[in-house]
Amino acid sequence: MKTFNIAVIPGDGIGPEVVAEGVKVLKAIERMDPGLSFSFTEFPWGCEYYLEHGRMMAEDGIEQLKAFDAIYLGAVGYPGVPDHISLWDLLLTIRKEFDQYVNLRPVTLLDPELTPLKWKSREDIDFLVIRENSEGEYAGAGDRLFKGKPEEVVLQTGVFSRKGTERIIRYAYEEARRSKRTLTSVSKANALNYSMVFWDEVFEEVGKEYPDVRTYSYLVDAASLYFVTEPERFEIVVTSNLFGDILTDIGAAIAGGMGLAAGANINPEREYPSMFEPVHGSAPDIAGKGIANPLAAIWSVSQMLDFFDEPEWGGTVLRTIETILQERGSVTADLGGTATTGETGDRFVELLQSNAVQADGG
Ligand code: NAD
Ligand code: IPM
Ligand code: MN
């Protein structure tokens, strides 16, 4: 019997609403598979915790999380706590402390009706964004001098180390080689004359070891255009932390919206736990209404199962997302349905059971 210990951080806004459905799915899998067991430990960290304790997580929070096989996170950030405090003290700290330097964000259209690009088919929108997740524009390096004075100066420095740049680019080449897909680097060397010139050089250097991988290199402005006009150009995309953040919201927009966009923050060496979370935030505009779409959080569960070396379950969960999308009545309003968050999760579990039986019985 394989047991996985999962730290659950529901967080703020719709975070707890969608995470509850992901946990429901994992519990259903546990019931169906006698070889698998999950234990869940919930941490009440987030903005409410901050208002009570003056911090986003326990002082030894990182120590507490170290022992887990994975972290399952909803979303963080809520009006009342400045975003740069809530996000830095929790989400970005976890990504950095656990050296989760790979952020995997699939952009895969599971149902052609869900893209606003009406002239595009499923085959056209099917790629993986590999976002650098530990440094770059998010290094947190900078200063604010002469605050409030006329001579005020603010610095926010991008940090691109050779180690950090090489390892993400190498990871992307390996993934392209393994899956026999093309690799596109997205950068901006025409304007960012230090960091992105370096990025492009490293992309070319590392590429010499992968003559079998077909590559492309685009400027981020043009890449944003192609995400919308010609997404079929992309199979694997590797890019910096900030560009990856922005591009994956565009990716979400063309593949069904924020309610369907999943992400995994991976420490490939498995020295520390990896973290699975939807791309979306806490969505204060819809929080507490029971209408948040849980499918992004459930897709992140599929990524977690792949990471646990349970690709059959990972695949079954993904297939079940396709299945439920065929029943518009069973999904939430953002996808044109009428179901609540909880109803979507309940129906998902029913469909998962029948998909699992089919996979088993042939
Ligand atoms: P957001 O992703 O929370 O919301 C953007 C839009 O998408 C909103 O209209 C929202 O209603 C919609 N949306 C998002 N998730 C949805 C879902 N599951 N189902 C249906 N609709 C959904 O982005 P924002 O409004 O810019 O940010 C809100 C807060 O979340 C901020 O504090 C921000 O810093 C934080 N944030 C956190 C994370 C994270 O924890 N990973 C990610 C992004 C933003
Ligand atoms: C994301 C989010 C975070 C990021 C924010 C909340 C710090 O937007 O995961 O996409 O920029 O990485
Ligand atoms: Mn984002």
Short mmCIF file of C-alpha atoms and ligand atoms in Angstrom, two decimals:
data_model
loop_
_atom_site.label_atom_id
_atom_site.label_comp_id
_atom_site.label_asym_id
_atom_site.label_seq_id
_atom_site.Cartn_x
_atom_site.Cartn_y
_atom_site.Cartn_z
CA MET A 1 0.00 0.00 0.00
CA LYS A 2 1.37 3.40 -0.98
CA THR A 3 0.59 6.24 1.41
CA PHE A 4 0.97 9.90 0.51
CA ASN A 5 0.92 12.63 3.12
CA ILE A 6 -0.59 15.79 1.75
CA ALA A 7 -0.47 19.21 3.39
CA VAL A 8 -3.62 21.10 2.50
CA ILE A 9 -3.58 24.91 2.55
CA PRO A 10 -7.06 26.03 1.43
CA GLY A 11 -6.11 29.71 1.81
CA ASP A 12 -8.44 32.59 0.98
CA GLY A 13 -11.58 33.43 -1.00
CA ILE A 14 -12.57 30.59 -3.31
CA GLY A 15 -9.43 28.64 -2.30
CA PRO A 16 -11.22 26.58 0.39
CA GLU A 17 -14.23 26.06 -1.91
CA VAL A 18 -12.25 24.51 -4.76
CA VAL A 19 -9.75 22.62 -2.60
CA ALA A 20 -12.62 20.81 -0.84
CA GLU A 21 -13.61 19.34 -4.22
CA GLY A 22 -10.05 18.27 -5.05
CA VAL A 23 -9.81 16.50 -1.71
CA LYS A 24 -13.19 14.84 -2.44
CA VAL A 25 -11.67 13.43 -5.64
CA LEU A 26 -8.57 12.09 -3.86
CA LYS A 27 -10.76 10.47 -1.20
CA ALA A 28 -12.84 8.81 -3.92
CA ILE A 29 -9.68 7.42 -5.52
CA GLU A 30 -8.60 6.08 -2.15
CA ARG A 31 -11.91 4.25 -1.83
CA MET A 32 -11.55 2.74 -5.30
CA ASP A 33 -7.88 1.75 -5.13
CA PRO A 34 -6.88 -0.58 -2.32
CA GLY A 35 -3.21 0.11 -3.12
CA LEU A 36 -3.41 3.83 -2.41
CA SER A 37 -3.96 5.89 0.67
CA PHE A 38 -3.83 9.63 1.29
CA SER A 39 -3.59 11.44 4.58
CA PHE A 40 -4.58 15.09 4.74
CA THR A 41 -3.31 17.66 7.21
CA GLU A 42 -4.99 21.03 6.91
CA PHE A 43 -3.24 24.30 7.72
CA PRO A 44 -5.43 27.33 8.42
CA TRP A 45 -2.96 29.80 6.93
CA GLY A 46 -3.89 32.82 4.88
CA CYS A 47 -5.26 36.32 5.26
CA GLU A 48 -7.61 35.57 8.17
CA TYR A 49 -4.73 33.95 10.00
CA TYR A 50 -2.69 37.07 9.27
CA LEU A 51 -5.29 39.38 10.77
CA GLU A 52 -5.20 37.29 13.94
CA HIS A 53 -1.50 36.45 14.21
CA GLY A 54 0.26 39.13 12.20
CA ARG A 55 1.74 36.53 9.87
CA MET A 56 0.47 34.46 6.94
CA MET A 57 1.68 31.12 8.29
CA ALA A 58 3.16 29.75 11.48
CA GLU A 59 6.68 30.89 12.25
CA ASP A 60 8.00 27.36 11.70
CA GLY A 61 5.57 26.81 8.79
CA ILE A 62 8.26 25.81 6.32
CA GLU A 63 9.66 23.31 8.84
CA GLN A 64 6.17 21.86 9.35
CA LEU A 65 5.61 21.45 5.61
CA LYS A 66 8.96 19.77 4.92
CA ALA A 67 7.79 16.32 5.95
CA PHE A 68 4.92 16.13 3.43
CA ASP A 69 4.91 14.40 0.05
CA ALA A 70 3.02 17.27 -1.51
CA ILE A 71 1.25 20.52 -0.74
CA TYR A 72 -2.23 21.17 -2.12
CA LEU A 73 -3.03 24.89 -2.15
CA GLY A 74 -6.20 26.78 -3.06
CA ALA A 75 -5.36 30.46 -3.42
CA VAL A 76 -3.96 33.26 -1.32
CA GLY A 77 -4.72 36.97 -1.11
CA TYR A 78 -7.73 38.96 0.03
CA PRO A 79 -8.73 42.60 0.37
CA GLY A 80 -7.63 43.78 3.81
CA VAL A 81 -4.10 42.44 3.56
CA PRO A 82 -1.76 44.01 0.98
CA ASP A 83 -1.14 41.51 -1.81
CA HIS A 84 2.63 41.89 -1.73
CA ILE A 85 2.57 40.80 1.93
CA SER A 86 0.12 37.92 1.66
CA LEU A 87 1.66 36.47 -1.47
CA TRP A 88 5.28 36.90 -0.47
CA ASP A 89 4.83 35.53 3.03
CA LEU A 90 3.11 32.39 1.91
CA LEU A 91 2.96 31.34 -1.74
CA LEU A 92 6.22 32.83 -2.98
CA THR A 93 8.08 31.78 0.19
CA ILE A 94 6.99 28.17 -0.27
CA ARG A 95 7.98 28.16 -3.95
CA LYS A 96 11.42 29.54 -3.08
CA GLU A 97 12.17 27.70 0.16
CA PHE A 98 11.26 24.38 -1.42
CA ASP A 99 13.17 25.22 -4.58
CA GLN A 100 10.10 24.52 -6.71
CA TYR A 101 11.85 25.98 -9.70
CA VAL A 102 9.65 24.35 -12.34
CA ASN A 103 6.10 25.58 -12.81
CA LEU A 104 4.13 23.33 -15.17
CA ARG A 105 1.00 24.89 -16.63
CA PRO A 106 -0.82 22.95 -19.35
CA VAL A 107 -2.79 24.89 -21.93
CA THR A 108 -4.99 22.16 -23.37
CA LEU A 109 -8.41 22.69 -24.83
CA LEU A 110 -10.53 19.77 -23.65
CA ASP A 111 -13.71 20.93 -25.34
CA PRO A 112 -13.65 23.03 -28.54
CA GLU A 113 -16.76 24.93 -27.47
CA LEU A 114 -14.87 26.50 -24.59
CA THR A 115 -12.40 28.59 -26.55
CA PRO A 116 -13.29 32.12 -27.64
CA LEU A 117 -11.13 31.38 -30.71
CA LYS A 118 -13.97 30.00 -32.74
CA TRP A 119 -11.78 29.10 -35.69
CA LYS A 120 -9.53 26.84 -33.58
CA SER A 121 -9.88 23.13 -32.89
CA ARG A 122 -8.75 20.97 -30.00
CA GLU A 123 -5.56 20.03 -31.84
CA ASP A 124 -4.65 23.71 -32.21
CA ILE A 125 -4.60 24.42 -28.49
CA ASP A 126 -2.52 21.78 -26.77
CA PHE A 127 0.74 22.84 -25.19
CA LEU A 128 2.66 23.02 -21.93
CA VAL A 129 4.15 26.18 -20.46
CA ILE A 130 7.25 25.57 -18.35
CA ARG A 131 7.70 28.68 -16.26
CA GLU A 132 10.87 29.48 -14.31
CA ASN A 133 9.60 29.64 -10.74
CA SER A 134 12.43 30.58 -8.39
CA GLU A 135 14.13 33.78 -9.49
CA GLY A 136 14.11 36.18 -12.46
CA GLU A 137 11.72 39.10 -12.08
CA TYR A 138 10.40 37.48 -8.86
CA ALA A 139 13.77 37.39 -7.09
CA GLY A 140 12.57 39.99 -4.60
CA ALA A 141 15.76 42.00 -5.08
CA GLY A 142 15.41 45.76 -4.92
CA ASP A 143 15.15 48.80 -2.76
CA ARG A 144 13.05 51.87 -2.13
CA LEU A 145 15.09 54.95 -1.39
CA PHE A 146 13.95 58.37 -0.13
CA LYS A 147 10.42 57.06 0.39
CA GLY A 148 7.80 59.77 -0.12
CA LYS A 149 10.39 62.39 -1.08
CA PRO A 150 10.61 64.05 -4.50
CA GLU A 151 13.89 62.22 -5.12
CA GLU A 152 12.30 58.84 -4.41
CA VAL A 153 13.90 55.94 -6.30
CA VAL A 154 12.56 52.41 -6.55
CA LEU A 155 14.54 49.44 -7.83
CA GLN A 156 13.17 46.00 -8.68
CA THR A 157 16.02 43.93 -10.00
CA GLY A 158 15.62 40.84 -12.13
CA VAL A 159 18.04 38.12 -11.06
CA PHE A 160 19.01 35.51 -13.64
CA SER A 161 21.69 33.14 -12.35
CA ARG A 162 23.47 30.71 -14.62
CA LYS A 163 22.35 27.86 -12.40
CA GLY A 164 18.74 29.03 -12.37
CA THR A 165 18.54 29.73 -16.08
CA GLU A 166 20.32 26.58 -17.18
CA ARG A 167 18.29 24.23 -15.03
CA ILE A 168 14.88 25.42 -16.23
CA ILE A 169 15.96 25.45 -19.85
CA ARG A 170 17.51 22.00 -19.50
CA TYR A 171 14.30 20.72 -17.88
CA ALA A 172 12.35 22.02 -20.86
CA TYR A 173 14.71 20.42 -23.40
CA GLU A 174 14.44 17.11 -21.55
CA GLU A 175 10.65 17.31 -21.60
CA ALA A 176 10.66 18.19 -25.31
CA ARG A 177 12.98 15.27 -26.06
CA ARG A 178 10.98 12.84 -23.93
CA SER A 179 7.66 13.80 -25.46
CA LYS A 180 9.03 14.44 -28.98
CA ARG A 181 7.60 17.95 -29.10
CA THR A 182 9.01 21.25 -30.30
CA LEU A 183 10.40 23.72 -27.79
CA THR A 184 9.78 27.46 -27.90
CA SER A 185 11.70 29.92 -25.75
CA VAL A 186 9.95 33.20 -24.95
CA SER A 187 12.13 36.14 -23.95
CA LYS A 188 12.71 39.82 -24.66
CA ALA A 189 16.36 40.42 -25.53
CA ASN A 190 15.68 43.45 -27.69
CA ALA A 191 14.82 45.53 -24.62
CA LEU A 192 16.16 43.61 -21.60
CA ASN A 193 19.73 43.84 -22.77
CA TYR A 194 21.32 41.94 -19.88
CA SER A 195 18.92 39.35 -18.54
CA MET A 196 17.22 38.27 -21.74
CA VAL A 197 20.34 38.37 -23.88
CA PHE A 198 21.75 35.94 -21.32
CA TRP A 199 18.58 33.83 -21.40
CA ASP A 200 18.77 33.52 -25.19
CA GLU A 201 22.45 32.58 -25.03
CA VAL A 202 21.77 29.84 -22.50
CA PHE A 203 18.85 28.56 -24.59
CA GLU A 204 21.19 28.21 -27.54
CA GLU A 205 24.09 26.76 -25.55
CA VAL A 206 22.04 24.06 -23.82
CA GLY A 207 20.33 23.36 -27.13
CA LYS A 208 23.59 22.09 -28.59
CA GLU A 209 23.14 19.01 -26.41
CA TYR A 210 19.68 18.42 -27.89
CA PRO A 211 20.11 18.42 -31.68
CA ASP A 212 17.00 16.21 -31.90
CA VAL A 213 14.75 18.94 -30.44
CA ARG A 214 13.30 21.44 -32.87
CA THR A 215 13.36 24.92 -31.37
CA TYR A 216 11.82 28.35 -31.85
CA SER A 217 12.52 31.60 -30.07
CA TYR A 218 10.00 34.44 -29.84
CA LEU A 219 9.88 37.83 -28.22
CA VAL A 220 7.22 37.89 -25.53
CA ASP A 221 5.09 40.50 -27.28
CA ALA A 222 4.92 38.43 -30.46
CA ALA A 223 4.38 35.25 -28.43
CA SER A 224 1.35 36.90 -26.76
CA LEU A 225 -0.04 37.60 -30.21
CA TYR A 226 0.53 34.03 -31.40
CA PHE A 227 -1.06 32.59 -28.23
CA VAL A 228 -4.28 34.15 -29.52
CA THR A 229 -3.91 34.03 -33.29
CA GLU A 230 -1.84 30.88 -33.86
CA PRO A 231 -1.67 28.78 -30.69
CA GLU A 232 -0.92 25.76 -32.88
CA ARG A 233 2.65 27.06 -33.10
CA PHE A 234 3.32 25.94 -29.52
CA GLU A 235 4.04 22.49 -28.06
CA ILE A 236 6.41 23.17 -25.15
CA VAL A 237 7.12 26.74 -24.07
CA VAL A 238 9.88 27.75 -21.68
CA THR A 239 9.96 31.24 -20.25
CA SER A 240 10.85 33.43 -17.30
CA ASN A 241 8.89 33.82 -14.10
CA LEU A 242 6.94 37.00 -14.94
CA PHE A 243 6.43 36.24 -18.61
CA GLY A 244 5.17 32.78 -17.63
CA ASP A 245 2.75 34.28 -15.14
CA ILE A 246 1.21 36.58 -17.72
CA LEU A 247 1.27 34.16 -20.64
CA THR A 248 -0.51 31.46 -18.65
CA ASP A 249 -3.45 33.75 -17.95
CA ILE A 250 -3.67 34.21 -21.75
CA GLY A 251 -3.33 30.44 -21.98
CA ALA A 252 -6.26 30.08 -19.58
CA ALA A 253 -8.31 32.53 -21.63
CA ILE A 254 -7.97 30.47 -24.82
CA ALA A 255 -8.55 27.08 -23.17
CA GLY A 256 -11.71 27.57 -21.14
CA GLY A 257 -10.92 30.28 -18.61
CA MET A 258 -9.40 30.57 -15.15
CA GLY A 259 -11.71 27.89 -13.83
CA LEU A 260 -9.89 25.28 -15.91
CA ALA A 261 -6.24 26.33 -15.63
CA ALA A 262 -4.06 24.02 -13.53
CA GLY A 263 -0.53 24.32 -12.26
CA ALA A 264 2.20 22.36 -10.49
CA ASN A 265 5.20 23.84 -8.70
CA ILE A 266 7.81 21.12 -8.90
CA ASN A 267 11.07 20.47 -7.12
CA PRO A 268 12.36 17.89 -9.62
CA GLU A 269 15.05 16.55 -7.28
CA ARG A 270 12.31 15.71 -4.75
CA GLU A 271 14.43 17.13 -1.98
CA TYR A 272 11.42 19.15 -0.83
CA PRO A 273 7.67 18.77 -1.31
CA SER A 274 6.16 20.02 -4.56
CA MET A 275 3.01 22.14 -4.54
CA PHE A 276 -0.13 21.78 -6.65
CA GLU A 277 -2.50 24.71 -7.13
CA PRO A 278 -4.80 26.18 -9.74
CA VAL A 279 -3.45 29.14 -11.71
CA HIS A 280 -6.30 31.34 -10.54
CA GLY A 281 -6.39 33.46 -7.40
CA SER A 282 -8.88 33.84 -4.57
CA ALA A 283 -11.48 35.53 -6.82
CA PRO A 284 -12.99 37.83 -4.16
CA ASP A 285 -15.68 38.82 -6.69
CA ILE A 286 -17.29 35.37 -6.51
CA ALA A 287 -16.04 34.04 -3.15
CA GLY A 288 -18.62 32.59 -0.77
CA LYS A 289 -21.27 32.17 -3.44
CA GLY A 290 -20.64 28.52 -4.17
CA ILE A 291 -20.15 29.17 -7.87
CA ALA A 292 -16.36 28.85 -8.23
CA ASN A 293 -15.32 26.28 -10.79
CA PRO A 294 -13.38 23.49 -9.03
CA LEU A 295 -12.07 21.87 -12.23
CA ALA A 296 -8.75 23.78 -12.25
CA ALA A 297 -8.07 22.60 -8.70
CA ILE A 298 -9.11 19.07 -9.72
CA TRP A 299 -6.82 19.17 -12.77
CA SER A 300 -4.00 20.07 -10.34
CA VAL A 301 -4.87 16.86 -8.48
CA SER A 302 -4.30 15.02 -11.76
CA GLN A 303 -0.84 16.63 -11.93
CA MET A 304 -0.22 15.54 -8.33
CA LEU A 305 -1.12 11.94 -9.16
CA ASP A 306 1.27 12.00 -12.14
CA PHE A 307 3.95 13.33 -9.80
CA PHE A 308 3.21 10.48 -7.36
CA ASP A 309 3.92 8.05 -10.23
CA GLU A 310 0.24 7.18 -10.53
CA PRO A 311 -0.22 8.20 -14.18
CA GLU A 312 -3.25 5.91 -14.65
CA TRP A 313 -5.14 7.86 -12.00
CA GLY A 314 -3.74 11.14 -13.29
CA GLY A 315 -5.05 10.23 -16.74
CA THR A 316 -8.42 9.06 -15.43
CA VAL A 317 -8.95 12.35 -13.59
CA LEU A 318 -8.08 14.32 -16.73
CA ARG A 319 -10.39 12.15 -18.86
CA THR A 320 -13.16 12.70 -16.36
CA ILE A 321 -12.77 16.48 -16.75
CA GLU A 322 -13.44 15.90 -20.45
CA THR A 323 -16.45 13.75 -19.57
CA ILE A 324 -18.03 16.27 -17.22
CA LEU A 325 -17.54 19.05 -19.77
CA GLN A 326 -19.89 17.13 -22.03
CA GLU A 327 -22.67 17.63 -19.46
CA ARG A 328 -23.15 21.36 -19.38
CA GLY A 329 -25.68 21.08 -16.57
CA SER A 330 -23.02 19.60 -14.29
CA VAL A 331 -20.50 22.43 -14.54
CA THR A 332 -20.41 25.94 -13.10
CA ALA A 333 -21.68 29.19 -14.64
CA ASP A 334 -18.28 30.30 -16.00
CA LEU A 335 -18.54 27.32 -18.39
CA GLY A 336 -22.18 27.92 -19.18
CA GLY A 337 -23.55 25.51 -16.59
CA THR A 338 -25.84 25.78 -13.60
CA ALA A 339 -24.11 23.59 -11.00
CA THR A 340 -22.63 24.80 -7.73
CA THR A 341 -19.02 24.10 -6.81
CA GLY A 342 -20.08 21.18 -4.60
CA GLU A 343 -22.48 19.72 -7.17
CA THR A 344 -19.71 19.74 -9.76
CA GLY A 345 -17.44 17.87 -7.34
CA ASP A 346 -20.13 15.30 -6.51
CA ARG A 347 -20.94 14.62 -10.15
CA PHE A 348 -17.23 14.48 -10.92
CA VAL A 349 -16.78 11.67 -8.40
CA GLU A 350 -19.66 9.68 -9.96
CA LEU A 351 -18.17 10.06 -13.43
CA LEU A 352 -14.69 9.23 -12.13
CA GLN A 353 -16.02 5.99 -10.73
CA SER A 354 -17.51 4.92 -14.03
CA ASN A 355 -14.41 6.00 -15.97
CA ALA A 356 -12.23 4.03 -13.57
CA VAL A 357 -14.39 0.92 -13.93
CA GLN A 358 -14.19 1.22 -17.72
CA ALA A 359 -10.40 1.60 -17.61
CA ASP A 360 -10.22 -1.45 -15.36
CA GLY A 361 -12.68 -3.65 -17.18
CA GLY A 362 -11.40 -2.74 -20.69
P1 NAD B 1 -8.27 35.75 -9.90
O1 NAD B 1 -7.62 34.65 -10.64
O2 NAD B 1 -8.59 35.47 -8.48
O3 NAD B 1 -9.61 36.18 -10.65
C1 NAD B 1 -9.63 36.65 -11.99
C2 NAD B 1 -11.02 36.44 -12.61
O4 NAD B 1 -11.24 35.04 -12.85
C3 NAD B 1 -12.16 36.88 -11.68
O5 NAD B 1 -13.17 37.45 -12.46
C4 NAD B 1 -12.65 35.59 -11.05
O6 NAD B 1 -14.00 35.60 -10.65
C5 NAD B 1 -12.38 34.58 -12.17
N1 NAD B 1 -12.09 33.25 -11.61
C6 NAD B 1 -10.93 32.89 -11.03
N2 NAD B 1 -11.00 31.62 -10.62
C7 NAD B 1 -12.21 31.16 -10.95
C8 NAD B 1 -12.87 29.90 -10.78
N3 NAD B 1 -12.27 28.86 -10.18
N4 NAD B 1 -14.14 29.79 -11.22
C9 NAD B 1 -14.76 30.82 -11.82
N5 NAD B 1 -14.17 32.03 -12.03
C10 NAD B 1 -12.92 32.20 -11.58
O7 NAD B 1 -7.31 37.03 -10.03
P2 NAD B 1 -7.37 38.47 -9.31
O8 NAD B 1 -8.80 38.89 -9.16
O9 NAD B 1 -6.44 39.29 -10.04
O10 NAD B 1 -6.76 38.20 -7.87
C11 NAD B 1 -7.53 38.04 -6.68
C12 NAD B 1 -6.59 37.76 -5.50
O11 NAD B 1 -5.93 36.50 -5.69
C13 NAD B 1 -5.47 38.78 -5.36
O12 NAD B 1 -5.23 38.92 -3.97
C14 NAD B 1 -4.28 38.11 -6.02
O13 NAD B 1 -3.04 38.57 -5.56
C15 NAD B 1 -4.51 36.68 -5.63
N6 NAD B 1 -3.92 35.66 -6.51
C16 NAD B 1 -3.48 34.53 -5.88
C17 NAD B 1 -3.01 33.47 -6.64
C18 NAD B 1 -2.55 32.24 -5.93
O14 NAD B 1 -2.73 32.10 -4.75
N7 NAD B 1 -1.97 31.30 -6.63
C19 NAD B 1 -3.03 33.55 -8.03
C20 NAD B 1 -3.51 34.71 -8.64
C21 NAD B 1 -3.97 35.75 -7.87
C1 IPM B 2 0.20 32.85 -10.09
C2 IPM B 2 -0.06 34.09 -9.29
C3 IPM B 2 1.16 34.46 -8.45
C4 IPM B 2 2.34 34.66 -9.39
C5 IPM B 2 0.95 35.71 -7.60
C6 IPM B 2 -0.29 35.59 -6.76
C7 IPM B 2 2.15 36.06 -6.76
O1 IPM B 2 -0.46 35.14 -10.12
O2 IPM B 2 0.52 31.80 -9.48
O3 IPM B 2 0.05 32.89 -11.31
O4 IPM B 2 2.49 35.74 -9.96
O5 IPM B 2 3.11 33.71 -9.54
MN MN B 3 -0.78 34.54 -12.16
#
